PDB file of C-alpha atoms and ligand atoms in Angstrom:
ATOM      1  CA  MET A   1      40.549 -73.473-154.711  1.00  0.00           C
ATOM      2  CA  ALA A   2      40.856 -75.601-151.751  1.00  0.00           C
ATOM      3  CA  ASP A   3      42.493 -78.910-151.799  1.00  0.00           C
ATOM      4  CA  ALA A   4      39.956 -82.009-152.513  1.00  0.00           C
ATOM      5  CA  THR A   5      39.977 -83.151-148.874  1.00  0.00           C
ATOM      6  CA  ASP A   6      41.981 -80.568-146.604  1.00  0.00           C
ATOM      7  CA  ILE A   7      39.379 -81.001-143.563  1.00  0.00           C
ATOM      8  CA  LEU A   8      39.424 -83.910-141.412  1.00  0.00           C
ATOM      9  CA  VAL A   9      36.666 -84.645-138.974  1.00  0.00           C
ATOM     10  CA  ILE A  10      37.218 -86.996-136.412  1.00  0.00           C
ATOM     11  CA  SER A  11      33.553 -88.072-134.767  1.00  0.00           C
ATOM     12  CA  ALA A  12      33.320 -89.788-131.514  1.00  0.00           C
ATOM     13  CA  HIS A  13      30.203 -90.820-130.076  1.00  0.00           C
ATOM     14  CA  PRO A  14      29.802 -94.318-127.883  1.00  0.00           C
ATOM     15  CA  GLN A  15      26.371 -94.618-129.083  1.00  0.00           C
ATOM     16  CA  MET A  16      25.723 -93.094-132.392  1.00  0.00           C
ATOM     17  CA  GLU A  17      22.702 -95.126-133.189  1.00  0.00           C
ATOM     18  CA  LEU A  18      21.038 -93.171-130.002  1.00  0.00           C
ATOM     19  CA  SER A  19      22.074 -89.912-131.064  1.00  0.00           C
ATOM     20  CA  ARG A  20      19.670 -86.800-131.777  1.00  0.00           C
ATOM     21  CA  VAL A  21      22.626 -84.251-132.228  1.00  0.00           C
ATOM     22  CA  ASN A  22      25.880 -85.743-133.290  1.00  0.00           C
ATOM     23  CA  ARG A  23      24.531 -88.216-135.470  1.00  0.00           C
ATOM     24  CA  GLN A  24      23.157 -85.229-137.638  1.00  0.00           C
ATOM     25  CA  LEU A  25      26.106 -83.286-137.413  1.00  0.00           C
ATOM     26  CA  HIS A  26      28.132 -86.558-138.496  1.00  0.00           C
ATOM     27  CA  GLU A  27      26.039 -86.836-141.729  1.00  0.00           C
ATOM     28  CA  ALA A  28      26.254 -83.088-142.383  1.00  0.00           C
ATOM     29  CA  ALA A  29      29.911 -83.526-142.207  1.00  0.00           C
ATOM     30  CA  SER A  30      30.135 -86.406-144.350  1.00  0.00           C
ATOM     31  CA  SER A  31      28.013 -84.742-146.772  1.00  0.00           C
ATOM     32  CA  ALA A  32      30.822 -82.022-147.199  1.00  0.00           C
ATOM     33  CA  GLU A  33      33.175 -82.671-150.284  1.00  0.00           C
ATOM     34  CA  ARG A  34      36.241 -81.336-148.787  1.00  0.00           C
ATOM     35  CA  ALA A  35      35.799 -83.196-145.713  1.00  0.00           C
ATOM     36  CA  GLN A  36      37.195 -86.769-144.653  1.00  0.00           C
ATOM     37  CA  VAL A  37      34.982 -88.039-141.606  1.00  0.00           C
ATOM     38  CA  ARG A  38      36.560 -90.669-139.387  1.00  0.00           C
ATOM     39  CA  ASP A  39      34.052 -92.160-136.847  1.00  0.00           C
ATOM     40  CA  LEU A  40      36.298 -93.504-134.255  1.00  0.00           C
ATOM     41  CA  TYR A  41      34.120 -95.941-132.460  1.00  0.00           C
ATOM     42  CA  ALA A  42      32.899 -97.536-135.765  1.00  0.00           C
ATOM     43  CA  LEU A  43      36.388 -97.764-136.855  1.00  0.00           C
ATOM     44  CA  TYR A  44      37.763 -99.281-133.761  1.00  0.00           C
ATOM     45  CA  PRO A  45      35.427-100.687-131.683  1.00  0.00           C
ATOM     46  CA  ASP A  46      38.223-102.901-130.025  1.00  0.00           C
ATOM     47  CA  TYR A  47      39.911 -99.673-129.298  1.00  0.00           C
ATOM     48  CA  LEU A  48      42.695-100.686-131.429  1.00  0.00           C
ATOM     49  CA  ILE A  49      43.581 -97.307-132.999  1.00  0.00           C
ATOM     50  CA  ASP A  50      45.655 -97.526-136.382  1.00  0.00           C
ATOM     51  CA  VAL A  51      48.177 -95.081-135.167  1.00  0.00           C
ATOM     52  CA  ALA A  52      49.785 -94.504-138.830  1.00  0.00           C
ATOM     53  CA  THR A  53      46.770 -94.234-140.563  1.00  0.00           C
ATOM     54  CA  GLU A  54      45.560 -91.649-138.210  1.00  0.00           C
ATOM     55  CA  GLN A  55      48.817 -89.722-138.465  1.00  0.00           C
ATOM     56  CA  ALA A  56      48.445 -89.591-142.373  1.00  0.00           C
ATOM     57  CA  ALA A  57      45.075 -88.503-142.153  1.00  0.00           C
ATOM     58  CA  LEU A  58      45.948 -85.769-139.771  1.00  0.00           C
ATOM     59  CA  ALA A  59      49.199 -84.677-141.579  1.00  0.00           C
ATOM     60  CA  ALA A  60      47.224 -84.145-145.090  1.00  0.00           C
ATOM     61  CA  ALA A  61      44.288 -81.929-142.964  1.00  0.00           C
ATOM     62  CA  GLN A  62      44.500 -78.193-142.700  1.00  0.00           C
ATOM     63  CA  LEU A  63      41.516 -78.126-140.519  1.00  0.00           C
ATOM     64  CA  VAL A  64      41.016 -80.802-137.889  1.00  0.00           C
ATOM     65  CA  VAL A  65      37.318 -81.055-136.314  1.00  0.00           C
ATOM     66  CA  TRP A  66      36.432 -82.660-133.292  1.00  0.00           C
ATOM     67  CA  LEU A  67      32.963 -83.713-133.296  1.00  0.00           C
ATOM     68  CA  HIS A  68      31.722 -85.180-129.918  1.00  0.00           C
ATOM     69  CA  PRO A  69      29.166 -85.015-127.430  1.00  0.00           C
ATOM     70  CA  ILE A  70      30.436 -83.780-123.883  1.00  0.00           C
ATOM     71  CA  HIS A  71      30.651 -86.301-121.407  1.00  0.00           C
ATOM     72  CA  TRP A  72      31.814 -85.612-117.816  1.00  0.00           C
ATOM     73  CA  TYR A  73      32.976 -82.140-119.143  1.00  0.00           C
ATOM     74  CA  HIS A  74      35.334 -83.626-121.459  1.00  0.00           C
ATOM     75  CA  MET A  75      35.499 -85.778-124.426  1.00  0.00           C
ATOM     76  CA  PRO A  76      34.445 -89.572-124.866  1.00  0.00           C
ATOM     77  CA  PRO A  77      37.059 -91.860-123.798  1.00  0.00           C
ATOM     78  CA  LEU A  78      38.072 -93.357-127.541  1.00  0.00           C
ATOM     79  CA  MET A  79      38.582 -89.688-128.399  1.00  0.00           C
ATOM     80  CA  LYS A  80      40.854 -89.228-125.374  1.00  0.00           C
ATOM     81  CA  LEU A  81      42.931 -92.525-126.161  1.00  0.00           C
ATOM     82  CA  TRP A  82      43.050 -91.466-129.747  1.00  0.00           C
ATOM     83  CA  ILE A  83      45.051 -88.229-128.763  1.00  0.00           C
ATOM     84  CA  ASP A  84      46.930 -90.191-126.174  1.00  0.00           C
ATOM     85  CA  GLU A  85      47.890 -92.598-129.018  1.00  0.00           C
ATOM     86  CA  VAL A  86      48.241 -90.347-132.182  1.00  0.00           C
ATOM     87  CA  PHE A  87      49.607 -87.230-130.632  1.00  0.00           C
ATOM     88  CA  THR A  88      52.975 -88.588-130.005  1.00  0.00           C
ATOM     89  CA  TYR A  89      56.325 -86.899-128.821  1.00  0.00           C
ATOM     90  CA  GLY A  90      58.609 -86.064-131.401  1.00  0.00           C
ATOM     91  CA  TRP A  91      55.468 -86.015-133.897  1.00  0.00           C
ATOM     92  CA  ALA A  92      52.890 -83.784-132.955  1.00  0.00           C
ATOM     93  CA  TYR A  93      55.460 -82.090-130.265  1.00  0.00           C
ATOM     94  CA  GLY A  94      58.511 -81.829-128.611  1.00  0.00           C
ATOM     95  CA  PRO A  95      61.795 -81.999-130.331  1.00  0.00           C
ATOM     96  CA  GLY A  96      61.058 -82.594-134.079  1.00  0.00           C
ATOM     97  CA  GLY A  97      57.394 -82.744-133.566  1.00  0.00           C
ATOM     98  CA  THR A  98      55.898 -80.618-136.114  1.00  0.00           C
ATOM     99  CA  ALA A  99      53.849 -82.804-137.810  1.00  0.00           C
ATOM    100  CA  LEU A 100      50.297 -80.550-136.629  1.00  0.00           C
ATOM    101  CA  GLN A 101      52.100 -77.001-136.673  1.00  0.00           C
ATOM    102  CA  GLY A 102      49.910 -74.457-138.506  1.00  0.00           C
ATOM    103  CA  LYS A 103      46.970 -76.394-138.740  1.00  0.00           C
ATOM    104  CA  ASP A 104      43.714 -75.572-137.118  1.00  0.00           C
ATOM    105  CA  LEU A 105      41.411 -77.297-134.685  1.00  0.00           C
ATOM    106  CA  TRP A 106      37.987 -76.707-134.198  1.00  0.00           C
ATOM    107  CA  LEU A 107      35.801 -78.414-131.747  1.00  0.00           C
ATOM    108  CA  VAL A 108      32.121 -79.149-132.322  1.00  0.00           C
ATOM    109  CA  ALA A 109      30.151 -80.173-129.665  1.00  0.00           C
ATOM    110  CA  SER A 110      26.782 -80.987-127.752  1.00  0.00           C
ATOM    111  CA  THR A 111      25.799 -80.513-123.861  1.00  0.00           C
ATOM    112  CA  GLY A 112      22.971 -82.238-122.230  1.00  0.00           C
ATOM    113  CA  GLY A 113      23.109 -79.139-119.869  1.00  0.00           C
ATOM    114  CA  PRO A 114      21.445 -75.796-121.063  1.00  0.00           C
ATOM    115  CA  GLU A 115      23.492 -72.640-121.425  1.00  0.00           C
ATOM    116  CA  ASP A 116      22.232 -71.181-118.365  1.00  0.00           C
ATOM    117  CA  SER A 117      23.386 -74.405-116.206  1.00  0.00           C
ATOM    118  CA  TYR A 118      26.854 -73.332-117.431  1.00  0.00           C
ATOM    119  CA  HIS A 119      27.105 -70.261-114.724  1.00  0.00           C
ATOM    120  CA  PRO A 120      28.088 -69.734-111.174  1.00  0.00           C
ATOM    121  CA  SER A 121      24.231 -69.960-110.374  1.00  0.00           C
ATOM    122  CA  GLY A 122      23.610 -73.016-112.255  1.00  0.00           C
ATOM    123  CA  TYR A 123      24.117 -76.676-111.636  1.00  0.00           C
ATOM    124  CA  ASN A 124      27.212 -76.888-113.892  1.00  0.00           C
ATOM    125  CA  ARG A 125      28.388 -73.849-111.634  1.00  0.00           C
ATOM    126  CA  TYR A 126      31.170 -72.742-113.993  1.00  0.00           C
ATOM    127  CA  PRO A 127      30.718 -71.003-117.546  1.00  0.00           C
ATOM    128  CA  PHE A 128      31.255 -73.664-120.357  1.00  0.00           C
ATOM    129  CA  ASP A 129      34.668 -71.918-121.513  1.00  0.00           C
ATOM    130  CA  ALA A 130      35.880 -72.805-118.062  1.00  0.00           C
ATOM    131  CA  PHE A 131      36.159 -76.473-119.341  1.00  0.00           C
ATOM    132  CA  LEU A 132      38.165 -75.557-122.627  1.00  0.00           C
ATOM    133  CA  PRO A 133      41.588 -74.944-121.586  1.00  0.00           C
ATOM    134  CA  PRO A 134      42.933 -78.519-121.776  1.00  0.00           C
ATOM    135  CA  TYR A 135      41.308 -78.533-125.477  1.00  0.00           C
ATOM    136  CA  GLU A 136      43.226 -75.245-126.177  1.00  0.00           C
ATOM    137  CA  GLN A 137      46.334 -75.966-124.404  1.00  0.00           C
ATOM    138  CA  THR A 138      46.521 -79.364-126.315  1.00  0.00           C
ATOM    139  CA  ALA A 139      46.063 -77.496-129.804  1.00  0.00           C
ATOM    140  CA  THR A 140      48.590 -74.596-128.784  1.00  0.00           C
ATOM    141  CA  LEU A 141      51.209 -77.371-127.775  1.00  0.00           C
ATOM    142  CA  CYS A 142      51.125 -78.856-131.048  1.00  0.00           C
ATOM    143  CA  GLY A 143      51.435 -75.557-132.817  1.00  0.00           C
ATOM    144  CA  MET A 144      47.808 -75.613-133.966  1.00  0.00           C
ATOM    145  CA  ARG A 145      45.156 -72.577-133.592  1.00  0.00           C
ATOM    146  CA  PHE A 146      42.115 -73.354-131.490  1.00  0.00           C
ATOM    147  CA  LEU A 147      39.283 -71.784-133.311  1.00  0.00           C
ATOM    148  CA  PRO A 148      36.170 -70.533-131.396  1.00  0.00           C
ATOM    149  CA  PRO A 149      34.302 -73.542-130.641  1.00  0.00           C
ATOM    150  CA  MET A 150      30.568 -74.394-131.872  1.00  0.00           C
ATOM    151  CA  VAL A 151      28.593 -76.123-129.031  1.00  0.00           C
ATOM    152  CA  LEU A 152      25.111 -76.768-129.065  1.00  0.00           C
ATOM    153  CA  HIS A 153      23.787 -76.623-125.350  1.00  0.00           C
ATOM    154  CA  GLY A 154      20.485 -77.713-124.124  1.00  0.00           C
ATOM    155  CA  ALA A 155      20.920 -80.897-126.715  1.00  0.00           C
ATOM    156  CA  HIS A 156      18.157 -83.090-124.912  1.00  0.00           C
ATOM    157  CA  ARG A 157      15.644 -80.380-125.323  1.00  0.00           C
ATOM    158  CA  ALA A 158      16.864 -79.233-128.784  1.00  0.00           C
ATOM    159  CA  SER A 159      14.046 -78.647-131.400  1.00  0.00           C
ATOM    160  CA  THR A 160      14.277 -80.150-134.706  1.00  0.00           C
ATOM    161  CA  ALA A 161      14.559 -76.717-136.412  1.00  0.00           C
ATOM    162  CA  GLU A 162      17.747 -76.093-133.769  1.00  0.00           C
ATOM    163  CA  LEU A 163      19.260 -79.361-134.772  1.00  0.00           C
ATOM    164  CA  LYS A 164      18.718 -78.662-138.558  1.00  0.00           C
ATOM    165  CA  THR A 165      19.995 -75.107-138.315  1.00  0.00           C
ATOM    166  CA  GLN A 166      23.105 -76.291-136.491  1.00  0.00           C
ATOM    167  CA  ALA A 167      23.708 -79.060-139.257  1.00  0.00           C
ATOM    168  CA  ASP A 168      23.370 -76.334-141.845  1.00  0.00           C
ATOM    169  CA  THR A 169      25.971 -74.159-140.140  1.00  0.00           C
ATOM    170  CA  LEU A 170      28.308 -76.996-139.868  1.00  0.00           C
ATOM    171  CA  ARG A 171      27.745 -77.635-143.614  1.00  0.00           C
ATOM    172  CA  GLU A 172      28.307 -74.070-144.465  1.00  0.00           C
ATOM    173  CA  ARG A 173      31.346 -73.848-142.616  1.00  0.00           C
ATOM    174  CA  LEU A 174      33.203 -76.959-143.739  1.00  0.00           C
ATOM    175  CA  ALA A 175      32.205 -75.130-147.057  1.00  0.00           C
ATOM    176  CA  SER A 176      33.658 -71.905-146.728  1.00  0.00           C
ATOM    177  CA  TYR A 177      36.778 -72.428-144.553  1.00  0.00           C
ATOM    178  CA  PRO A 178      39.042 -70.508-143.932  1.00  0.00           C
ATOM    179  CA  ASP A 179      36.613 -67.758-144.725  1.00  0.00           C
ATOM    180  CA  TRP A 180      34.847 -67.571-141.529  1.00  0.00           C
ATOM    181  CA  PRO A 181      34.381 -64.079-139.876  1.00  0.00           C
ATOM    182  CA  GLU A 182      35.413 -64.961-136.501  1.00  0.00           C
ATOM    183  CA  LEU A 183      38.705 -65.817-137.879  1.00  0.00           C
ATOM    184  CA  GLU A 184      39.594 -62.436-138.830  1.00  0.00           C
ATOM    185  CA  GLY A 185      42.090 -60.871-136.457  1.00  0.00           C
ATOM    186  CA  LEU A 186      42.656 -64.284-134.733  1.00  0.00           C
ATOM    187  CA  GLU A 187      45.895 -64.416-133.089  1.00  0.00           C
ATOM    188  CA  PRO A 188      48.121 -66.847-134.494  1.00  0.00           C
ATOM    189  CA  CYS A 189      49.298 -69.981-132.476  1.00  0.00           C
ATOM    190  CA  LEU A 190      51.598 -68.951-129.655  1.00  0.00           C
ATOM    191  CA  ALA A 191      54.857 -70.933-129.634  1.00  0.00           C
ATOM    192  CA  CYS A 192      54.970 -73.751-126.786  1.00  0.00           C
ATOM    193  CA  GLU A 193      58.397 -75.225-127.355  1.00  0.00           C
ATOM    194  CA  VAL A 194      59.015 -78.246-124.861  1.00  0.00           C
ATOM    195  CA  PRO A 195      62.848 -78.110-124.514  1.00  0.00           C
ATOM    196  CA  PRO A 196      64.827 -81.503-124.959  1.00  0.00           C
ATOM    197  CA  SER A 197      66.206 -81.620-121.620  1.00  0.00           C
ATOM    198  CA  ALA A 198      62.656 -81.953-120.351  1.00  0.00           C
ATOM    199  CA  ARG A 199      62.521 -85.496-121.246  1.00  0.00           C
ATOM    200  CA  PRO A 200      65.964 -87.177-120.954  1.00  0.00           C
ATOM    201  CA  PRO A 201      66.587 -89.652-124.421  1.00  0.00           C
ATOM    202  CA  SER A 202      65.745 -92.952-122.327  1.00  0.00           C
ATOM    203  CA  VAL A 203      64.003 -92.989-119.078  1.00  0.00           C
ATOM    204  CA  ALA A 204      64.233 -96.668-117.611  1.00  0.00           C
ATOM    205  CA  PRO A 205      61.555 -97.213-114.879  1.00  0.00           C
ATOM    206  CA  LEU A 206      62.846 -96.962-111.268  1.00  0.00           C
ATOM    207  CA  PRO A 207      63.298-100.161-109.430  1.00  0.00           C
ATOM    208  CA  LEU A 208      60.458-100.766-106.818  1.00  0.00           C
ATOM    209  CA  GLU A 209      61.294-100.604-103.421  1.00  0.00           C
ATOM    210  CA  ALA A 210      61.808-103.839-101.769  1.00  0.00           C
ATOM    211  CA  ALA A 211      58.680-104.505 -99.229  1.00  0.00           C
TER     212      ALA A 211
HETATM  213  C1  FMN B 301      28.479 -90.462-119.918  1.00  0.00           C
HETATM  214  C2  FMN B 301      27.836 -89.166-120.271  1.00  0.00           C
HETATM  215  C3  FMN B 301      28.230 -87.973-119.650  1.00  0.00           C
HETATM  216  C4  FMN B 301      27.468 -86.838-119.548  1.00  0.00           C
HETATM  217  N1  FMN B 301      28.278 -85.759-119.441  1.00  0.00           N
HETATM  218  C5  FMN B 301      27.682 -84.332-119.895  1.00  0.00           C
HETATM  219  C6  FMN B 301      28.431 -83.286-119.040  1.00  0.00           C
HETATM  220  O1  FMN B 301      29.349 -83.231-118.397  1.00  0.00           O
HETATM  221  N2  FMN B 301      27.954 -82.224-119.249  1.00  0.00           N
HETATM  222  C7  FMN B 301      26.620 -82.069-119.662  1.00  0.00           C
HETATM  223  O2  FMN B 301      26.266 -80.658-120.225  1.00  0.00           O
HETATM  224  N3  FMN B 301      26.007 -83.220-120.639  1.00  0.00           N
HETATM  225  C8  FMN B 301      26.531 -84.323-120.222  1.00  0.00           C
HETATM  226  N4  FMN B 301      25.970 -85.445-120.935  1.00  0.00           N
HETATM  227  C9  FMN B 301      24.801 -84.864-122.076  1.00  0.00           C
HETATM  228  C10 FMN B 301      25.447 -85.314-123.352  1.00  0.00           C
HETATM  229  O3  FMN B 301      26.322 -84.229-123.374  1.00  0.00           O
HETATM  230  C11 FMN B 301      23.913 -85.363-124.265  1.00  0.00           C
HETATM  231  O4  FMN B 301      23.633 -86.367-124.283  1.00  0.00           O
HETATM  232  C12 FMN B 301      24.541 -85.236-125.710  1.00  0.00           C
HETATM  233  O5  FMN B 301      25.508 -83.896-126.075  1.00  0.00           O
HETATM  234  C13 FMN B 301      23.857 -85.185-126.714  1.00  0.00           C
HETATM  235  O6  FMN B 301      24.158 -85.616-128.069  1.00  0.00           O
HETATM  236  P1  FMN B 301      23.536 -86.797-128.828  1.00  0.00           P
HETATM  237  O7  FMN B 301      22.267 -86.611-129.166  1.00  0.00           O
HETATM  238  O8  FMN B 301      24.308 -86.693-129.970  1.00  0.00           O
HETATM  239  O9  FMN B 301      23.784 -88.045-127.816  1.00  0.00           O
HETATM  240  C14 FMN B 301      26.808 -86.634-120.721  1.00  0.00           C
HETATM  241  C15 FMN B 301      25.997 -87.846-121.361  1.00  0.00           C
HETATM  242  C16 FMN B 301      26.563 -88.937-120.959  1.00  0.00           C
HETATM  243  C17 FMN B 301      26.098 -90.318-121.531  1.00  0.00           C
END
């Protein structure tokens, strides 16, 4: 039997009130008994992130879900700031930074571009997977397994039935984690140790050259 809330969903949409896709997924996740859902734009409209609270929520989770629309081939800005401030050196990575080791990270995202636009002959030119290495390596550096993402492409044209299917799949996945067929045989996370020599104990800013 899984712990009461062993899943943490970090949900980030700059205009959730206008969302077709992520709002439904957010609501589906919120209905999952095992999940704590944190809506970053609602919690931090001033962008002042409570790092200690976010780290405590992460520490308690086994599965971390990042739920957001793809903006400029990446994540919305508050989600990026959340990583910058919460995944700190000595906590998330680097010497002594073991807080996230052994956890799973799952990206649940949507794109405006249809699937065939993410192709050498399409207007997004690259397969969607080509935009994922920064996500995957962020997870790996912190000792987390990066699970196969769930992406809804062509969000603007997705039918009500497709949106419902996506929400139902998310609900089912959150209920059945970690018993997902695609996790069978998934490699364990690679070890990416940052040597202490990579960062001297205190780095004073270099004096500016006199003009
Ligand atoms: C600022 C901005 C940037 C976007 N960048 C991309 C992009 O790089 N690739 C893409 O396929 N769609 C892009 N889109 C479309 C969004 O991904 C799409 O509107 C979203 O997935 C729909 O989800 P929602 O209904 O929850 O808002 C962008 C949208 C906005 C507002």
